[in-house]
mmCIF file of C-alpha atoms in Angstrom:
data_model
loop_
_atom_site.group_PDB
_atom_site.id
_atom_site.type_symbol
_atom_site.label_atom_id
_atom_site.label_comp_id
_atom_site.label_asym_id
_atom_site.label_seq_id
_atom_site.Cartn_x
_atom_site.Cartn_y
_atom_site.Cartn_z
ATOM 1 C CA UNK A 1 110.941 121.283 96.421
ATOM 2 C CA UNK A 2 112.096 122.724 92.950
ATOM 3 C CA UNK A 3 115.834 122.609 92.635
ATOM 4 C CA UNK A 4 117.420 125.332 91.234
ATOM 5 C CA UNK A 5 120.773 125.178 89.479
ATOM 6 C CA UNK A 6 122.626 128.074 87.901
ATOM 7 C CA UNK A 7 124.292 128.528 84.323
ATOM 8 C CA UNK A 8 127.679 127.560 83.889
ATOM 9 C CA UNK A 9 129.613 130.645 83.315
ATOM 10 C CA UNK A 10 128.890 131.889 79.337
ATOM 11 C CA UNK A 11 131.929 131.578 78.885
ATOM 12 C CA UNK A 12 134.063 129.496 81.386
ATOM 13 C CA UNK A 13 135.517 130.032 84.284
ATOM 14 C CA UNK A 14 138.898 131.844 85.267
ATOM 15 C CA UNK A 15 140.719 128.721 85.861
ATOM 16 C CA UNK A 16 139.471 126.674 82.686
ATOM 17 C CA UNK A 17 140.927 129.932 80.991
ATOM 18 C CA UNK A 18 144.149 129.320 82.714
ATOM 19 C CA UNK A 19 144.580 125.999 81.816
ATOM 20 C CA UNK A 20 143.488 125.966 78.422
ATOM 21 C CA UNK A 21 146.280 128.627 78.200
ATOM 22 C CA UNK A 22 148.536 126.821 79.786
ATOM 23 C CA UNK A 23 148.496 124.090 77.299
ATOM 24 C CA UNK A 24 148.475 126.340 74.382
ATOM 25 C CA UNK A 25 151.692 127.473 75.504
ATOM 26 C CA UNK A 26 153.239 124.243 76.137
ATOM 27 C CA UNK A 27 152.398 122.521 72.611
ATOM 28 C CA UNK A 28 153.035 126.134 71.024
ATOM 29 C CA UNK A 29 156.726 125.310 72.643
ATOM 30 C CA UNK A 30 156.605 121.657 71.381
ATOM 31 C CA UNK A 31 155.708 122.267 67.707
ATOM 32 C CA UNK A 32 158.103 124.849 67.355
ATOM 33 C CA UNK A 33 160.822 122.569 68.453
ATOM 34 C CA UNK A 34 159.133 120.221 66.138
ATOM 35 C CA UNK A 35 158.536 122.743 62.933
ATOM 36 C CA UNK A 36 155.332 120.918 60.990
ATOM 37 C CA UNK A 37 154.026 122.152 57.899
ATOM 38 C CA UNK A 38 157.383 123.048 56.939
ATOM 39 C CA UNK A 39 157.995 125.476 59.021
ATOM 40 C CA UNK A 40 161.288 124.207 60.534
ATOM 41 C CA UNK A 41 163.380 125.428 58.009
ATOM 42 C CA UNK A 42 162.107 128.897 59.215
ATOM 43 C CA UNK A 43 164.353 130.551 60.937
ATOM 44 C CA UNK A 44 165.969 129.045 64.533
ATOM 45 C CA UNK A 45 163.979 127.818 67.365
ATOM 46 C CA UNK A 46 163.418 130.430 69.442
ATOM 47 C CA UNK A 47 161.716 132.319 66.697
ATOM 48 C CA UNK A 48 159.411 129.250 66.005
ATOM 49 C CA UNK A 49 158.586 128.684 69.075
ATOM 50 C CA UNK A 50 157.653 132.196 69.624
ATOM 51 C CA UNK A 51 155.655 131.686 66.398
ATOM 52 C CA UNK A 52 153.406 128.194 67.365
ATOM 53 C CA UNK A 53 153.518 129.571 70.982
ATOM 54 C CA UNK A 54 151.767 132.865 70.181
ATOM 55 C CA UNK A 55 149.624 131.416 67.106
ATOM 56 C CA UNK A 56 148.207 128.658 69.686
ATOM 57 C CA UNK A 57 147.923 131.249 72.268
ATOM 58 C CA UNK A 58 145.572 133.129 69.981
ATOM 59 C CA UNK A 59 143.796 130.790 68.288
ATOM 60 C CA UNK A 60 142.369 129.058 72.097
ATOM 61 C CA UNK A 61 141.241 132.614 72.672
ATOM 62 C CA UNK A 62 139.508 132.620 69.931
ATOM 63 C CA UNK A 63 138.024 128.765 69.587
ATOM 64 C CA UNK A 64 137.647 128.875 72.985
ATOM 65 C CA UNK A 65 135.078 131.488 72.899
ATOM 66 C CA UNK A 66 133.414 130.631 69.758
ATOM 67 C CA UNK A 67 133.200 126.645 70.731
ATOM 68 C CA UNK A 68 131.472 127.652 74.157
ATOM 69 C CA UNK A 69 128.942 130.914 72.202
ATOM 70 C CA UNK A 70 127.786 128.358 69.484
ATOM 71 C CA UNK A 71 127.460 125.702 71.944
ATOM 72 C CA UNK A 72 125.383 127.525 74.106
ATOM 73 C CA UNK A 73 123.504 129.170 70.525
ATOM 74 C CA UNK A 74 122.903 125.603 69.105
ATOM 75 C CA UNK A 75 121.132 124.336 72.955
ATOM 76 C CA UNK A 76 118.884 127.375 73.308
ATOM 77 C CA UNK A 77 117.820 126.460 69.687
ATOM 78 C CA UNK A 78 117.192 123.015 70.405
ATOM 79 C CA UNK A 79 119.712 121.670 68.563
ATOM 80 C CA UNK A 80 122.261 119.054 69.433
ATOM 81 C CA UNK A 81 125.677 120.789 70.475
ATOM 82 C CA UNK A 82 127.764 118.901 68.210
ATOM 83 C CA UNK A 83 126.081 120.908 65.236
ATOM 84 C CA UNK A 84 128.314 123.712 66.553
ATOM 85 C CA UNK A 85 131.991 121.728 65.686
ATOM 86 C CA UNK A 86 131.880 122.628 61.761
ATOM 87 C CA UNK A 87 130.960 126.184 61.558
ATOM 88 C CA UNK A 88 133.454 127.138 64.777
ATOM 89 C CA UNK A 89 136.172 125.217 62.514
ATOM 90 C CA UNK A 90 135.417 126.917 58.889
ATOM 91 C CA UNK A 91 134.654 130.203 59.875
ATOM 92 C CA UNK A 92 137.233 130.430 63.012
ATOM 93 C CA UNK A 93 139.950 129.220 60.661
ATOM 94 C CA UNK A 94 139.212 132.525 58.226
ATOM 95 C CA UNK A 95 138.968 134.850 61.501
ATOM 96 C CA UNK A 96 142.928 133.229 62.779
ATOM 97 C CA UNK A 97 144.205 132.681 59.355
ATOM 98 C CA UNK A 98 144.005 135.635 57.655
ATOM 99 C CA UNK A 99 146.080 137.528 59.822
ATOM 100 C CA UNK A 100 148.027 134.936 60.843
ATOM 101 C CA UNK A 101 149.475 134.408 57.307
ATOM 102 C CA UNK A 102 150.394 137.898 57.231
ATOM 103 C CA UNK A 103 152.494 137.884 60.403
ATOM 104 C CA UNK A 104 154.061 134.633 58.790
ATOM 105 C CA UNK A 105 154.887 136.586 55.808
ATOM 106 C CA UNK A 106 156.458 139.216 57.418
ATOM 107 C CA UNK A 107 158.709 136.619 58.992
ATOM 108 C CA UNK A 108 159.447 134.507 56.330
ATOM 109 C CA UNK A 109 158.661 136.555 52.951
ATOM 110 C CA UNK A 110 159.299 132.918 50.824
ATOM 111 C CA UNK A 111 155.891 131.814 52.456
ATOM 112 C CA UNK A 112 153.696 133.721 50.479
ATOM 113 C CA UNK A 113 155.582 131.961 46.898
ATOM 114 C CA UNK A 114 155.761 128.683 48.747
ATOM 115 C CA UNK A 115 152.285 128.263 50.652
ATOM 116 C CA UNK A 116 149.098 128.851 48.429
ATOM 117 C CA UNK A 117 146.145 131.275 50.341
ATOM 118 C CA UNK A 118 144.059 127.853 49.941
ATOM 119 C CA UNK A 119 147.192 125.598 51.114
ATOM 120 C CA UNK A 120 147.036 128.395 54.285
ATOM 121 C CA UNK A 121 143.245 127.463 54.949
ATOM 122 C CA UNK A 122 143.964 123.806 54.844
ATOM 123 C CA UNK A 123 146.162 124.182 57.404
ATOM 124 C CA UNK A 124 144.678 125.947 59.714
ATOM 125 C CA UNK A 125 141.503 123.535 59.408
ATOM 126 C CA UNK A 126 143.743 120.916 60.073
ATOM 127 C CA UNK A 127 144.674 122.668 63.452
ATOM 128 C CA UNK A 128 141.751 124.343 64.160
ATOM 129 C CA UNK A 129 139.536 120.566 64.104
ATOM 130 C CA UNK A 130 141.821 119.178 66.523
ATOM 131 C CA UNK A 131 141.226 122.369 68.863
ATOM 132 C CA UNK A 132 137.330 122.603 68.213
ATOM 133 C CA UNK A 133 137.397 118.684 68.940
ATOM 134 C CA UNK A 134 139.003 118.889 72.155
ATOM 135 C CA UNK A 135 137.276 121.945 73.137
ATOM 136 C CA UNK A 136 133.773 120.310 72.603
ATOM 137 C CA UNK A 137 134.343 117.006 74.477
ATOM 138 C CA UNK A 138 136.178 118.741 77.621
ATOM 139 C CA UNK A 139 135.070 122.211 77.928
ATOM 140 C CA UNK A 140 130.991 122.458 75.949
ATOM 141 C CA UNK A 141 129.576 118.758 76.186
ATOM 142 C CA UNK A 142 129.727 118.346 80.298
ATOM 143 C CA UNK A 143 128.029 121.192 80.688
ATOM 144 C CA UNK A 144 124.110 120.703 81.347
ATOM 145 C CA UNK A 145 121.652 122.411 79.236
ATOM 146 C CA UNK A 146 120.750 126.492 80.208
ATOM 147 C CA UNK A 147 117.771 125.944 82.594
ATOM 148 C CA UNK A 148 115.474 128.728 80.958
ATOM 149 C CA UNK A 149 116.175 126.833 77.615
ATOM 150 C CA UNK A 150 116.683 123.335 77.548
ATOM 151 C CA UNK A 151 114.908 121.664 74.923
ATOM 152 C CA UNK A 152 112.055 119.417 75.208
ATOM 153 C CA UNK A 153 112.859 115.742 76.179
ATOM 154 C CA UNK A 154 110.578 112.892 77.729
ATOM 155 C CA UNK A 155 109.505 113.475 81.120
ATOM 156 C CA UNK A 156 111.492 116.898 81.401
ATOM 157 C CA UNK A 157 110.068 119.890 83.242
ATOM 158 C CA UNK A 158 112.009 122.885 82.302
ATOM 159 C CA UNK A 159 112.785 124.196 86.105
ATOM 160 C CA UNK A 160 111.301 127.625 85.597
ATOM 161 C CA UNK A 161 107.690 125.556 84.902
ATOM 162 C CA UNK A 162 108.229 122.467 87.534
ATOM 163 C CA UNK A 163 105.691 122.099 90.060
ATOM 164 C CA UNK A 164 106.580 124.643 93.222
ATOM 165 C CA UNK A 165 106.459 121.884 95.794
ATOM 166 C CA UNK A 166 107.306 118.596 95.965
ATOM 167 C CA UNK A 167 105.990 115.988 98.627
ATOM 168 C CA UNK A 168 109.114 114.012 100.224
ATOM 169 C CA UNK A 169 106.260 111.808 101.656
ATOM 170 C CA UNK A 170 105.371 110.457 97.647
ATOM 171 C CA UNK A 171 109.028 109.589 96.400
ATOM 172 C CA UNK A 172 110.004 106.375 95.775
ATOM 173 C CA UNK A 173 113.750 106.881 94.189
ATOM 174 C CA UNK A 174 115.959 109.218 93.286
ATOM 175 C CA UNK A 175 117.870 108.333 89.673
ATOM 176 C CA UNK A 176 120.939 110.379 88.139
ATOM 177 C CA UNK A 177 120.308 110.378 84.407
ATOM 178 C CA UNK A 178 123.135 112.122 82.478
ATOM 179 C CA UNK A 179 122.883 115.762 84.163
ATOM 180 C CA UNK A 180 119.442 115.599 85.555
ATOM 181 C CA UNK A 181 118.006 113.507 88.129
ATOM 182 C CA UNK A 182 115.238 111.193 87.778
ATOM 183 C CA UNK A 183 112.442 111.845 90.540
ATOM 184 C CA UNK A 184 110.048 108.579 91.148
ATOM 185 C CA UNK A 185 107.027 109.636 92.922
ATOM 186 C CA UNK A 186 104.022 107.670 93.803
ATOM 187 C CA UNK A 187 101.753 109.539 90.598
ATOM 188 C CA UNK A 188 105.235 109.157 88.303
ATOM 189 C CA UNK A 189 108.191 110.765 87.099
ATOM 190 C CA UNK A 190 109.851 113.773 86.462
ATOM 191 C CA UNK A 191 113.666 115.139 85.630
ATOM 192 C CA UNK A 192 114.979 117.712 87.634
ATOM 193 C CA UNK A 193 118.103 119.284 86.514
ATOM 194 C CA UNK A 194 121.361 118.960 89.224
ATOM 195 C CA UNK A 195 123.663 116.848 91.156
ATOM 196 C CA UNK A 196 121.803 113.928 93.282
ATOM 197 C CA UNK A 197 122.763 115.393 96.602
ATOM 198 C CA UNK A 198 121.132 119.088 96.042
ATOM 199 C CA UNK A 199 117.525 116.926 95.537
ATOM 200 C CA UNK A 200 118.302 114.756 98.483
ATOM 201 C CA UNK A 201 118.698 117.497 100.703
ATOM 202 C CA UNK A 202 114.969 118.893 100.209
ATOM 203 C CA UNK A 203 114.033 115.046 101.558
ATOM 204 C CA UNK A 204 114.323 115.641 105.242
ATOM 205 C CA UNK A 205 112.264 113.738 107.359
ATOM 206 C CA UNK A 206 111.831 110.676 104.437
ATOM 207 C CA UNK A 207 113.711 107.242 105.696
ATOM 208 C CA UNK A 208 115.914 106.658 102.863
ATOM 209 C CA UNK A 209 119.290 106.430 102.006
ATOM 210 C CA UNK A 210 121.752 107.159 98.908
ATOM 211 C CA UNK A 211 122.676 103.188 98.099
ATOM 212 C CA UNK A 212 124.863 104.331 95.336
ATOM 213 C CA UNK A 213 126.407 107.039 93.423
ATOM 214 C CA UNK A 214 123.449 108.238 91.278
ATOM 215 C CA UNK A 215 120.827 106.159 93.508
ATOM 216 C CA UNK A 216 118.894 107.494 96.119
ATOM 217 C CA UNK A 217 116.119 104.605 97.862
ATOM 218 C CA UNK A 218 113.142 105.545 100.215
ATOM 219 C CA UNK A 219 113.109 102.455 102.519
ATOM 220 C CA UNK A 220 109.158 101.673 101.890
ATOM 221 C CA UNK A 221 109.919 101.407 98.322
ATOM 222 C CA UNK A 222 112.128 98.396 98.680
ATOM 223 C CA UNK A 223 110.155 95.196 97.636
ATOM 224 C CA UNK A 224 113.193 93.037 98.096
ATOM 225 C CA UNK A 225 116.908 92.401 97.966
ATOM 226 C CA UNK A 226 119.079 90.572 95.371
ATOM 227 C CA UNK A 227 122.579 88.957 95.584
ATOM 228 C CA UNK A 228 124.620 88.283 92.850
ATOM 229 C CA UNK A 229 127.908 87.350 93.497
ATOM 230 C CA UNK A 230 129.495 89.660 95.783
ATOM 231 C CA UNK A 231 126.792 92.315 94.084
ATOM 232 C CA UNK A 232 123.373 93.478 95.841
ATOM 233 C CA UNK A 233 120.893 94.799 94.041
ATOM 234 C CA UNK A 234 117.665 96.521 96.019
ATOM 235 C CA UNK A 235 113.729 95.900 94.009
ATOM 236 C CA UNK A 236 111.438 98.147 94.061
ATOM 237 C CA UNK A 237 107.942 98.383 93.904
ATOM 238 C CA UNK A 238 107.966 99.336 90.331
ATOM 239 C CA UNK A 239 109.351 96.717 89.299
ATOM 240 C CA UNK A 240 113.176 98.793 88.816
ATOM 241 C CA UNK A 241 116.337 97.488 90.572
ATOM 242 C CA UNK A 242 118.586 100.027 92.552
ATOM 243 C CA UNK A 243 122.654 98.516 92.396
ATOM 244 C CA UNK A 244 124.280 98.835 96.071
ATOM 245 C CA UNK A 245 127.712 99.798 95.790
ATOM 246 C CA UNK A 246 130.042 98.254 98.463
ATOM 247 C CA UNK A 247 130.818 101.258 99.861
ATOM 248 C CA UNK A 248 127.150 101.650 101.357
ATOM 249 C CA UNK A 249 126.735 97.604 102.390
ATOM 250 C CA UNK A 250 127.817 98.053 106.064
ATOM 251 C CA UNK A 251 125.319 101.333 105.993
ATOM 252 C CA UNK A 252 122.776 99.913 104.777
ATOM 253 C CA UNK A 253 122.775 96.048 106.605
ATOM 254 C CA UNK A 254 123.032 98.339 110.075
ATOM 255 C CA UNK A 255 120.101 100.401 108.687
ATOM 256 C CA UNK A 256 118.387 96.829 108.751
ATOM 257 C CA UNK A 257 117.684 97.205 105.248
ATOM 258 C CA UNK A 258 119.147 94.062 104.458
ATOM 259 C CA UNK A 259 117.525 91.915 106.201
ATOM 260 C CA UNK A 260 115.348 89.888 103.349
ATOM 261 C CA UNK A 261 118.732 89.190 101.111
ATOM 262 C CA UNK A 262 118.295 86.394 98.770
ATOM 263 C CA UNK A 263 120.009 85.110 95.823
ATOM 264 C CA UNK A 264 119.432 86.648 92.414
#
């Protein structure tokens, strides 16, 4: 079985859209009751808020879709994502500023006397990096690498070149290892990219169960069973120990898989 899982949506889905929106909005509101930089001795606070409302608005359209292009530009190149957070910063700050400060301008003429073109840049950098930030660790780091591109790691075979079969009857374990799961075979390893439970269901006819959230055990790879505490822990044949979670106990003792328990 090769298990196939498709790219997240270039970039994002409909309802990550709406949210991220959403909350553009609602601190676009908040800083314009709050006026930073200076700006609440512009004007009332309607007109602010209209301001930081539409400026935020804006600017996670445009982060938004740069932080999620670069990300997915700096993975096909094999880079690490993160190497996308400065460039989406400096060069996303010119694309929002720019006009930005003219708009502000035309509201409040003293701004352009008052507020440097450099001053202006700083600024928006100092927004902008709290955007990008937030925008890498929630919306472009969970996402698993494109299949047809992920870069070369230990034990990784991209899913377009994986073996076309694989025999339920030689698996040992299952193992969730970030995005990718971990398959132990009786000839060795492999990653597979994709939730535990789209590998598992390829294992039909193998006795096994999932012991824990990101374990999956064949029953003749069990070479024993550990207590710690009020903690079981299943060994295996090679030498690795699978953690039980108390949610599968009861499942497991009435599998009879528990029979050999001893003390850790």
């Amino acid at each position: 079985m090769t298990t196939r899982v498709s790219d997240p949506p270039l970039l994002g889905t409909a309802r990550e859209w709406a949210v991220d929106l959403g909350v553009a909005v609602g601190v676009g509101v908040l800083l314009g009751l709050m006026g930073p930089f200076g700006s609440f001795f512009n004007g009332g606070p309607a007109l602010r808020i209209a301001y930081w409302a539409g400026s935020l608005t804006c600017g996670m359209l445009l982060f938004g879709g740069l932080a999620r292009l670069a990300g997915v530009g700096a993975r096909r190149l094999g880079w690490p994502d993160w190497t996308m957070i400065p460039p989406v910063i400096l060069v996303g700050s010119v694309l929002q500023g720019a006009p930005l400060r003219v708009v502000a301008i035309a509201l409040w003429p003293g701004i352009a006397r008052a507020v440097s073109p450099l001053e202006w840049y700083g600024q928006c950098v100092a927004i902008a990096t709290t955007l990008v930030l937030a925008y890498y660790f929630i919306r472009v780091r969970p996402y698993p690498y494109p299949r047809s591109h992920a870069p070369a790691r230990e034990g990784l075979v991209p899913v377009e070149t994986a073996a076309p079969a694989l025999d339920p009857g030689a698996v040992l374990y299952l193992r969730m290892e970030d995005h990718y799961v971990r398959i132990r075979t009786e000839h060795g390893s492999r990653l597979e990219m994709g939730p535990l439970a789209r590998v598992t269901a390829g294992l039909t006819g193998v006795e096994g169960l999932q012991v824990h959230r990101s374990w999956w055990v064949a029953r003749r790879a069990i070479a024993g069973v550990e207590r710690d505490g009020r903690n079981l822990r299943l060994r295996l044949v090679d030498g690795e120990t699978a953690p039980v979670s108390r949610a599968s106990v009861a499942r497991l003792r009435a599998a009879g898989w528990l029979a050999a328990e001893k003390p850790a």
